[in-house]
Coordinates of C-alpha atoms in Angstrom, one line a residue:
Chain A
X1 CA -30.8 307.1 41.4
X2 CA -28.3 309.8 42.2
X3 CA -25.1 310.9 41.4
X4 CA -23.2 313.5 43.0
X5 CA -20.7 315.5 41.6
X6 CA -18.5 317.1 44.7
X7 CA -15.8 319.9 43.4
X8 CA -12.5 321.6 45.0
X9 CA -9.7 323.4 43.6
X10 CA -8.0 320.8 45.0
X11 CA -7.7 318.3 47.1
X12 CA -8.9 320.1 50.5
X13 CA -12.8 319.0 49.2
X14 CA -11.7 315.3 49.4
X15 CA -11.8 316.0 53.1
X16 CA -15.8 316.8 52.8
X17 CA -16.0 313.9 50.4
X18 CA -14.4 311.1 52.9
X19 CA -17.4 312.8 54.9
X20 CA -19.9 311.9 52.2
X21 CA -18.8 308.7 51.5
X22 CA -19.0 307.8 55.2
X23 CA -22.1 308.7 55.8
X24 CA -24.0 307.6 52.4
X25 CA -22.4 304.2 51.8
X26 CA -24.2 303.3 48.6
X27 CA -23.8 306.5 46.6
X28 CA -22.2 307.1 43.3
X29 CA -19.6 309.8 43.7
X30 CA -17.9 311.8 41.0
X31 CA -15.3 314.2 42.5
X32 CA -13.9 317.2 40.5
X33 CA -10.1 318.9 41.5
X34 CA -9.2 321.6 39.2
X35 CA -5.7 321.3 40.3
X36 CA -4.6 322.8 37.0
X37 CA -5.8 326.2 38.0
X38 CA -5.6 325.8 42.0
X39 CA -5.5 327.9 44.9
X40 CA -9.2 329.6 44.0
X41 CA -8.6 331.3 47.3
X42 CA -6.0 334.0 46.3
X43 CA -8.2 334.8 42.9
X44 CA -10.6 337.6 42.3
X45 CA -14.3 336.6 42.2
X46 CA -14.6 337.0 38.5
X47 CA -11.8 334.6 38.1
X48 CA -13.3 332.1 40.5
X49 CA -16.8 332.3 39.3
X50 CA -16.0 331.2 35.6
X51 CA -13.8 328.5 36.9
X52 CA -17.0 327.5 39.0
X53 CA -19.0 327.5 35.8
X54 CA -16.9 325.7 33.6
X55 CA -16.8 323.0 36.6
X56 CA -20.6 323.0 37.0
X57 CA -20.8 322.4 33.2
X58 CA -18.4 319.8 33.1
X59 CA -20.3 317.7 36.0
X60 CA -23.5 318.5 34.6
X61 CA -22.1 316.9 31.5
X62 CA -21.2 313.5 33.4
X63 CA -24.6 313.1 34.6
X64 CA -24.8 314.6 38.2
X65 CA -27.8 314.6 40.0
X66 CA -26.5 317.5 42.5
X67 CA -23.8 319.5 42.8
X68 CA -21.6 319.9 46.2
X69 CA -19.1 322.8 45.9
X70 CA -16.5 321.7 48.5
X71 CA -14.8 324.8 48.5
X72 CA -15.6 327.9 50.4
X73 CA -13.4 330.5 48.0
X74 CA -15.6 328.8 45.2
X75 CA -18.8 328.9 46.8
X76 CA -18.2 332.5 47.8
X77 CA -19.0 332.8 43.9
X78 CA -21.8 330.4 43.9
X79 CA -25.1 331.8 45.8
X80 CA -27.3 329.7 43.4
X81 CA -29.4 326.5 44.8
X82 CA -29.9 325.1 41.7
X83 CA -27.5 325.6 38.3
X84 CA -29.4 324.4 35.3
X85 CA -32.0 322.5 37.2
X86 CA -29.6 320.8 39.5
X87 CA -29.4 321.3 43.3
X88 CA -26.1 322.8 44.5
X89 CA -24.9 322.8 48.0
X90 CA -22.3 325.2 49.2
X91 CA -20.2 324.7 52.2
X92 CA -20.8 328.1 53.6
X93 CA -24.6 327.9 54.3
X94 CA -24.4 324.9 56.8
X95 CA -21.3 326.4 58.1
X96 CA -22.7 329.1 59.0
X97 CA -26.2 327.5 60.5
X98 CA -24.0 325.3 62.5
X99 CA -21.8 327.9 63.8
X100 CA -25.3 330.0 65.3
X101 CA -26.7 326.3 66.8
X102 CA -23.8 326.0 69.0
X103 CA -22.8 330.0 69.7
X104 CA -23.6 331.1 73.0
X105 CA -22.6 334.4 72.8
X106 CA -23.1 335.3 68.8
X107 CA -19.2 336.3 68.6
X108 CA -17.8 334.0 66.0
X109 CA -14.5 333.6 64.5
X110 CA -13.9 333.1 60.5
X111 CA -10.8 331.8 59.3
X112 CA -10.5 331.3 55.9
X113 CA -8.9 332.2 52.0
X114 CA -8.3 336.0 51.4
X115 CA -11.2 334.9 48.6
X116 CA -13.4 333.6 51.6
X117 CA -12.4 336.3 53.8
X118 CA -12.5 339.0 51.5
X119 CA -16.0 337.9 50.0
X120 CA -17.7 338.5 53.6
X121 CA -20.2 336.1 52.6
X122 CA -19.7 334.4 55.7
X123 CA -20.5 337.6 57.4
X124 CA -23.4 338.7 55.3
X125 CA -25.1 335.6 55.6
X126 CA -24.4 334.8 59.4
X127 CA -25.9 338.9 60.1
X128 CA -28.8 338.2 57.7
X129 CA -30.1 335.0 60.0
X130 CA -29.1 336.6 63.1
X131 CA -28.9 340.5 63.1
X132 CA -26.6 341.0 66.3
X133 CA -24.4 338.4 66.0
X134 CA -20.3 339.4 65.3
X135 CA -17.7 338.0 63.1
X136 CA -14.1 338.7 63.1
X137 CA -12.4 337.2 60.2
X138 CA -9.0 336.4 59.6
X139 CA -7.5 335.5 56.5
X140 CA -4.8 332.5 57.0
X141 CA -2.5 332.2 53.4
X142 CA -0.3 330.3 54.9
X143 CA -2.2 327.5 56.2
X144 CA -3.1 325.8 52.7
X145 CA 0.7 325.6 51.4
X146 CA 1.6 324.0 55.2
X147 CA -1.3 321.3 55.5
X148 CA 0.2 320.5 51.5
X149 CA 3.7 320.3 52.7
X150 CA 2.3 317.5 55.3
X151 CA 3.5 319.9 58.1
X152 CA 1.1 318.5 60.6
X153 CA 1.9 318.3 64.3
X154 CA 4.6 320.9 63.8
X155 CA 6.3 323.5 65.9
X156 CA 6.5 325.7 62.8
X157 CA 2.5 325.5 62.1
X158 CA 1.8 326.1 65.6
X159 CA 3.7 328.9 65.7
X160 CA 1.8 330.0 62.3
X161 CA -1.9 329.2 63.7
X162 CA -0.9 331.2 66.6
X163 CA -0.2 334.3 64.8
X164 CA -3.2 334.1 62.8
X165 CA -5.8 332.8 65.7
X166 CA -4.6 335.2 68.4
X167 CA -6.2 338.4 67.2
X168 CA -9.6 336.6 66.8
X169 CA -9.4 334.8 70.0
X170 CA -8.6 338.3 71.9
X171 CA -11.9 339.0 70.4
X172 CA -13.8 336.7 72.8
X173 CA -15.2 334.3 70.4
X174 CA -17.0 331.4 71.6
X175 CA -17.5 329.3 67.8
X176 CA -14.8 329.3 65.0
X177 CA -15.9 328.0 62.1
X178 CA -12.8 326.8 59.9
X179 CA -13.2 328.0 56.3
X180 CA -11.2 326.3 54.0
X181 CA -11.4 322.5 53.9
X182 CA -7.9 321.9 54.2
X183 CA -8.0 324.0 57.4
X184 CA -9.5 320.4 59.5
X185 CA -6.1 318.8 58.2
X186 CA -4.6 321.2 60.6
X187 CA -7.3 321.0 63.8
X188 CA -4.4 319.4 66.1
X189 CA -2.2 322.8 66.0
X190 CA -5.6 324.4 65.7
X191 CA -7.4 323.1 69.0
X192 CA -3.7 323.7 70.8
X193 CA -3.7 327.0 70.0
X194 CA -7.4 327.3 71.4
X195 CA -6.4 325.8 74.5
X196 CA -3.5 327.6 75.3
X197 CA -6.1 330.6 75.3
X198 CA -8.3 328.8 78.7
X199 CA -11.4 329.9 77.0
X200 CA -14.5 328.0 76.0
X201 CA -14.6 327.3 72.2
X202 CA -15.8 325.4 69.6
X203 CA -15.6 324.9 66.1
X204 CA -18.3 324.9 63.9
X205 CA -18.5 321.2 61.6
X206 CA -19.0 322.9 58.1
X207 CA -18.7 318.8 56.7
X208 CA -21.5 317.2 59.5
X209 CA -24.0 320.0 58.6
X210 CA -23.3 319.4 54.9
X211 CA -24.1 315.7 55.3
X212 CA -27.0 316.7 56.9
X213 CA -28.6 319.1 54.6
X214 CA -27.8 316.4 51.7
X215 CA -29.5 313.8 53.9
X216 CA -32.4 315.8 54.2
X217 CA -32.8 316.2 50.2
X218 CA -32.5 312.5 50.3
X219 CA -35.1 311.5 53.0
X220 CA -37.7 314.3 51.3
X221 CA -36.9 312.4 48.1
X222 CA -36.2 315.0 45.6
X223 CA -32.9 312.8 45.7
X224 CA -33.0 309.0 45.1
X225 CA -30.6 306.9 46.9
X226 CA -28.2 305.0 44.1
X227 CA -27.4 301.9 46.8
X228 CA -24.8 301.1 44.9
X229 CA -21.1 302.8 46.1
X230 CA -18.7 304.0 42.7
X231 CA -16.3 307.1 43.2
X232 CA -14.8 308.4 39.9
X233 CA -11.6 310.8 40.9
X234 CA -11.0 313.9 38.3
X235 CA -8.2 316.1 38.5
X236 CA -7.2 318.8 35.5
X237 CA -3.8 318.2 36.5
X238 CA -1.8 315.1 37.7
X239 CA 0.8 315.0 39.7
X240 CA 2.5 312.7 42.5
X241 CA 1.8 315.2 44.9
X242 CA -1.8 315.1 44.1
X243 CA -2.3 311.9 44.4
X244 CA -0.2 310.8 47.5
X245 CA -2.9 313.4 49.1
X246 CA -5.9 311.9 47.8
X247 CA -4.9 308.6 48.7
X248 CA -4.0 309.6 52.1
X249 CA -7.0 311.6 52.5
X250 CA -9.6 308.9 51.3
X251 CA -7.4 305.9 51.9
X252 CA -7.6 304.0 48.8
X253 CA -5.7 302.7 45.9
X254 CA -6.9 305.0 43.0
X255 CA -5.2 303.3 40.6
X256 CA -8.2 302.5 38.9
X257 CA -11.0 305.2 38.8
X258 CA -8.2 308.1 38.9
X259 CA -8.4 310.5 35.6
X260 CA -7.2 313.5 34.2
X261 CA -9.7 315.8 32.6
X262 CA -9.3 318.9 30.3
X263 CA -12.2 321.5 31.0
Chain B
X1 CA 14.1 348.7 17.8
X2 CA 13.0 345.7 20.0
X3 CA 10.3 345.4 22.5
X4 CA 10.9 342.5 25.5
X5 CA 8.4 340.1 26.7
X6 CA 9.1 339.3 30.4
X7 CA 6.8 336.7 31.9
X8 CA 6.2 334.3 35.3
X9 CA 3.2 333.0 36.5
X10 CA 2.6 336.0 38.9
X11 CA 4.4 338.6 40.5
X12 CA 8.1 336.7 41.6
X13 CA 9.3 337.3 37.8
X14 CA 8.9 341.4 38.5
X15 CA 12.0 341.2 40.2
X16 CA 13.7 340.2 37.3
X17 CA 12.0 343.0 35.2
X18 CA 13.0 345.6 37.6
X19 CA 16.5 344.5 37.2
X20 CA 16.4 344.8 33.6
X21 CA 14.5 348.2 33.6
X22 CA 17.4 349.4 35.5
X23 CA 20.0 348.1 32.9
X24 CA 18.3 349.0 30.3
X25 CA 16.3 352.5 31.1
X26 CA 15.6 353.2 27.3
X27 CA 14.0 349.7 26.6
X28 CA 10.1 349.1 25.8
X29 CA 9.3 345.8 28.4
X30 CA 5.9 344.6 28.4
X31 CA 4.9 342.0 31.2
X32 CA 2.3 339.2 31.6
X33 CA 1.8 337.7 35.1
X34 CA -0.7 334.5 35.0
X35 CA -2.1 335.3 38.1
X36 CA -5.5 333.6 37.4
X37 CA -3.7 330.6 36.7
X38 CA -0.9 331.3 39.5
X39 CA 1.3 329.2 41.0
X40 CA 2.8 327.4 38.3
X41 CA 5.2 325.5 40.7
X42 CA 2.9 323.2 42.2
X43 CA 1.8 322.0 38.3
X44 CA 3.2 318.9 36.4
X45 CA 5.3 319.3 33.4
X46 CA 2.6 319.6 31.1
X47 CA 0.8 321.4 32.4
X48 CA 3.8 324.0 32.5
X49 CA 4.3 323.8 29.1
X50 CA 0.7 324.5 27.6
X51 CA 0.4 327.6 29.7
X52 CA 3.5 328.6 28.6
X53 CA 2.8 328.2 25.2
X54 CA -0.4 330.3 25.4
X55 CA 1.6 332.7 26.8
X56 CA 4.4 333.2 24.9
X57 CA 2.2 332.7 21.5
X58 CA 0.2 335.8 23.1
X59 CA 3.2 337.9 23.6
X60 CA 4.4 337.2 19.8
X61 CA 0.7 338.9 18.9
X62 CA 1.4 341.6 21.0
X63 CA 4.7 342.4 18.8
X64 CA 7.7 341.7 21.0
X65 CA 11.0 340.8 19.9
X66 CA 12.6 338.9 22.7
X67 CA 11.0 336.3 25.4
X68 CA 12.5 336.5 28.7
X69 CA 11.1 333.6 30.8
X70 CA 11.4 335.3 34.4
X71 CA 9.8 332.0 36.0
X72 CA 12.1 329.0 36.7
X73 CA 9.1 326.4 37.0
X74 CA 8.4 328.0 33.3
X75 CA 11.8 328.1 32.2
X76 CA 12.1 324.1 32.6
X77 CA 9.9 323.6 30.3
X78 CA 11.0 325.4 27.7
X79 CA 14.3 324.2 26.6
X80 CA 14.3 326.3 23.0
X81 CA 16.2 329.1 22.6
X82 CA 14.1 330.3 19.6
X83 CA 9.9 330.7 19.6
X84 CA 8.0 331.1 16.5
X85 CA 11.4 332.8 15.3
X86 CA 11.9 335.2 18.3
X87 CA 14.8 334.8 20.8
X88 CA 13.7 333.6 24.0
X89 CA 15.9 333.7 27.2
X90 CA 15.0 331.6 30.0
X91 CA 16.6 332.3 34.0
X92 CA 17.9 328.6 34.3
X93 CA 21.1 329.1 32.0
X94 CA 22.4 332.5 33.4
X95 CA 21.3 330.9 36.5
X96 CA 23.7 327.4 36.2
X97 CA 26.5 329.8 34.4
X98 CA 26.4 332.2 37.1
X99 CA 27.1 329.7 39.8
X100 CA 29.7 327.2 38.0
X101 CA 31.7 330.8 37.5
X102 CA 31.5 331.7 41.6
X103 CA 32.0 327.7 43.0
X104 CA 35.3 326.7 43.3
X105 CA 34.1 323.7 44.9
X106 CA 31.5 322.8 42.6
X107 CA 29.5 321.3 45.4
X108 CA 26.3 323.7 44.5
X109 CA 22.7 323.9 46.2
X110 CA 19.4 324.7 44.4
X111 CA 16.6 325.7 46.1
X112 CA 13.2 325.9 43.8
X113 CA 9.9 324.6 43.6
X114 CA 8.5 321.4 43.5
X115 CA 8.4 321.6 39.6
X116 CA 12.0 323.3 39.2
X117 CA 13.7 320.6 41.7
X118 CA 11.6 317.9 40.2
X119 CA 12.7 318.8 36.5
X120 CA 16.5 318.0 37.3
X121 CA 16.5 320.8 35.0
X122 CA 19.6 322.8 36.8
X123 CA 21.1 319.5 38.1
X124 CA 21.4 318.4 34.1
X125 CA 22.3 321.8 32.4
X126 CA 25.2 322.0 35.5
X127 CA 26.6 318.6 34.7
X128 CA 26.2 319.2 31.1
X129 CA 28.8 321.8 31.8
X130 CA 30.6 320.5 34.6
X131 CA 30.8 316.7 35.0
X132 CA 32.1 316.8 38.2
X133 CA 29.9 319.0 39.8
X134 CA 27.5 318.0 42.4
X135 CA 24.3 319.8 43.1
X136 CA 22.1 318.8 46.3
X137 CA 18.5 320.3 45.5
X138 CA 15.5 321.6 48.3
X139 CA 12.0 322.1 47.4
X140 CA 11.0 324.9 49.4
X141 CA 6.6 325.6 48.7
X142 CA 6.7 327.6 51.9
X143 CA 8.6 330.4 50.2
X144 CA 5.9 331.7 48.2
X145 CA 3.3 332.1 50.7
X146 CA 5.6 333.6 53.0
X147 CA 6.9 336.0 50.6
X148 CA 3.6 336.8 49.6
X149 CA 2.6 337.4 53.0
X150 CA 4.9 339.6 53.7
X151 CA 6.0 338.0 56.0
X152 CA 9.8 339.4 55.5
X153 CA 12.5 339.5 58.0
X154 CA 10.2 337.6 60.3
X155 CA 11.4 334.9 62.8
X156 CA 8.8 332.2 61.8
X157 CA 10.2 333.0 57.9
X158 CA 13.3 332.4 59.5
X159 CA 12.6 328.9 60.9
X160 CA 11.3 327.8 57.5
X161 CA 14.3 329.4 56.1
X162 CA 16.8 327.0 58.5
X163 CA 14.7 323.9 57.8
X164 CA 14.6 324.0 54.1
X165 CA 18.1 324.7 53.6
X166 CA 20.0 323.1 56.6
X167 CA 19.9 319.6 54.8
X168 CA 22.1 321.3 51.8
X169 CA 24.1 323.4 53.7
X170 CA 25.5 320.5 55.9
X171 CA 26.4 319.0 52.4
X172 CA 29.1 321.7 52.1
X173 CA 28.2 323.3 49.3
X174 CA 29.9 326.6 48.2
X175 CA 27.5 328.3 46.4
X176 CA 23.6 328.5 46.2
X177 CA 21.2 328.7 43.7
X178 CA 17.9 330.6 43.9
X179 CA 15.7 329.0 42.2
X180 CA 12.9 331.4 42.2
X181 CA 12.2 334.3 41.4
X182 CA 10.8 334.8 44.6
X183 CA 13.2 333.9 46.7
X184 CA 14.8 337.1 46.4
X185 CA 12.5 338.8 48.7
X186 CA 13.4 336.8 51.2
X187 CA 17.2 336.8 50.8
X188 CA 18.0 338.5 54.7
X189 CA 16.6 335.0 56.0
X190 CA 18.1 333.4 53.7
X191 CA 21.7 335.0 54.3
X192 CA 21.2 334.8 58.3
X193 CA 20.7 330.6 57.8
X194 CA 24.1 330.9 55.9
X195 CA 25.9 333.1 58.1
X196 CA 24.5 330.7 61.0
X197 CA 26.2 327.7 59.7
X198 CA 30.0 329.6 59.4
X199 CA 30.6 328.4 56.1
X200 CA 31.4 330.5 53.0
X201 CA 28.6 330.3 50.3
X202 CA 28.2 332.8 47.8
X203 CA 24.5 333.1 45.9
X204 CA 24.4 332.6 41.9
X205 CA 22.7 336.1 40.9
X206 CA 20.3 335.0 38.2
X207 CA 19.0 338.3 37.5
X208 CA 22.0 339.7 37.1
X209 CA 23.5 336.6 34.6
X210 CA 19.9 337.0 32.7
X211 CA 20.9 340.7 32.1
X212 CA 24.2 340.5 30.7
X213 CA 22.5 337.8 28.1
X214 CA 20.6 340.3 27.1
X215 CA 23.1 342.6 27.0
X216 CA 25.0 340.5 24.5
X217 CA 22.4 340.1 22.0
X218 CA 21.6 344.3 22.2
X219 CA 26.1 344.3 21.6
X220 CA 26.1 342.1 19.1
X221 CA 23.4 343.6 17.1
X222 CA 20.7 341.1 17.3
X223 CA 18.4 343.5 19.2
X224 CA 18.4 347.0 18.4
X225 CA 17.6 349.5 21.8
X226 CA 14.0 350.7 21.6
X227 CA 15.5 354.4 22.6
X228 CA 12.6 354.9 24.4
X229 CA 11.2 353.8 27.7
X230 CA 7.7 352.3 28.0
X231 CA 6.4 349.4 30.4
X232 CA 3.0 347.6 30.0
X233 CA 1.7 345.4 32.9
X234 CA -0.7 342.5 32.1
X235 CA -2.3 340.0 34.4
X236 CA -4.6 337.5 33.7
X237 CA -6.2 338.1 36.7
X238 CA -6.5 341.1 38.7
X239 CA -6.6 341.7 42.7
X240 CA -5.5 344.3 45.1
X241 CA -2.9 342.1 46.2
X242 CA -1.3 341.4 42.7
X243 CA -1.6 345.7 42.6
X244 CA 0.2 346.2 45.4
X245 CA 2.7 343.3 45.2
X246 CA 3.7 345.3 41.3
X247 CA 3.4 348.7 43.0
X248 CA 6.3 347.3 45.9
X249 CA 8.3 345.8 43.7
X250 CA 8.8 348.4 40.9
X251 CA 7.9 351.3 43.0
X252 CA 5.3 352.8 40.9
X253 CA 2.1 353.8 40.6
X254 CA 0.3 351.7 37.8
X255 CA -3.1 353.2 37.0
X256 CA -2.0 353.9 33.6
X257 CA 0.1 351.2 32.3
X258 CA -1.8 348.1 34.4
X259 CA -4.2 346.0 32.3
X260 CA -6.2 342.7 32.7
X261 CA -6.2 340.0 29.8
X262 CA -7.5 336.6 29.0
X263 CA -5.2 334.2 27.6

């Protein structure tokens, strides 16, 4: 009977979580925010690959079953399958597969951390399944500390995701695959700026293609269903903010199975 | 023949070194950013403290004299004006003297983190002084980012700028508060939302306040002058970004004095 342990830096994962929970009812959760040591995204890969180890060891400690790295900066870091005999499932993988199902044209748009961006594992891996695709990146600092500030809806992000989109879209990109996992708390100004471009495009859905590669350990059974729902909340540091978003993220009183952890 | 500790949790607290490189030309500074642990704004109190600790007990092993806390979301947490027997000299006094010597009002605005507005750290040291002050406080977590980005001088900085500091200005304060070390680099916006309003407020010059502290304790003897110039540059974690943000800031080339440590 499984547990998974489902990481962030933050609280942008809890986004791929509500996904998880959604769509396996009766599964025991533990979820991981090193908040203490967040953004990942503007850190150097040596940086974010020993938090991602001292992360891994901590939920491997509380029992996990599998791993789920909810971050793209972290699982830049991360191209294992398996850490000490557990499974672990980046987001970037079914990101990218999902982006190449629906691409027409193999011109794909990347937005993501200076981390993600900088990494170009999004690019390495999306050339090495599909040799002529093209990926124009664009690295979009500003979009974490808005979605935080609850700016949603909001001339001023528009204005922002404009900046940032334009050069890609000018590009002629049919997919864009958003990645950062805050960066769906900002579709709205996202799919406006789109539109206001008249052309065809989609975003790829990093969290559906995640659910369905986890779906797919289950229904081979190398994972056993636990068909009984818990969710244990972890943060390294607490704060109001913190927990105002995971409460508005997940929708529920976390009064009881919220804790602080040291790593 | 003293040596000064100056640290932040990145790059912001640079401006305050550069500041006290000019004053002091002949002084040996050596300077930690805690860039893999970066920002510290966004942290809770605690959290604040411990890193602090770490970082100040790791200064005191490298030899220094003097601490200069050039980090307001650090300085709140450390009320002590002594460390392990070295003088340590945060930017929240020299900040609050600074602007209850300009105000003639004392209606006074603060802008600053969510950790430095949420401390009531300024707001208590000012009425400590004053009683009949009033100080009207912003958060402002767009600042860094946008700093950081570069984005200087730029309308959509400006915007953020007017938001963030409209609901104090119409308050009528006299005199503002940057509470950040940050915020400097964005200072044109900042003056062109004043200027925009038609009133008359002045801004508190930390940096300048912090420096004639120091000055004092060189005058009075307590510190002796090193005589001789010498700068090291530590970061707990290194990028190309952090690089060039030091390089801007200071103007100079760092391949020799630039070093990565673990805290």
């Amino acid at each position: 009977m499984a547990k998974i342990g489902v990481f962030d830096s933050g609280v942008g994962g809890l986004t791929i979580l509500k996904k998880l929970m959604d769509e396996f009812p009766l599964e025991e959760f533990i979820y991981l925010g090193d908040t203490a040591r967040l953004p990942y995204g503007s850190k150097s890969p040596e940086t974010i690959r020993k938090y991602c180890e001292q992360v891994m060891s901590f939920l491997i400690q509380q029992k996990v079953d599998a791993i789920v790295i909810a971050c793209n900066s972290a699982s830049t870091q991360v191209p294992e399958k398996e850490w000490q005999g557990i499974p672990v499932f980046n987001v970037i993988d079914p990101g990218t597969e999902s982006a190449l199902k629906i691409s027409k044209t193999l011109r794909i748009g990347l937005l993501g951390t200076r981390a993600t961006v900088g990494s170009n594992v999004y690019h390495d891996r999306i050339l090495k399944l599909s040799p002529d695709a093209k990926v124009f990146s664009q690295s979009c600092p500003l979009f974490v500390p808005l979605a935080e500030e609850g700016w949603i809806d909001d001339p001023i992000t528009n204005l922002v995701v404009f900046r940032y989109i334009q050069p890609i879209i000018t590009q002629g990109i049919d997919t864009l695959i958003l990645g950062c996992t805050h960066y769906n708390l900002l579709a709205n100004s996202i799919d406006r700026a789109i539109r206001s471009s008249h052309l065809e495009i989609q975003i790829a859905d990093s969290a559906q293609a995640l659910a369905d590669a986890l779906k797919n350990e289950f229904d081979s059974g190398r994972l056993q269903y636990a068909k009984k729902a818990s969710l244990r909340i972890l943060m390294t540091d607490e704060s109001k903010h913190t927990n105002e978003w995971t409460q508005k993220i997940l929708g529920l009183n976390l009064s009881e199975n919220f804790e602080t952890v040291v790593l």
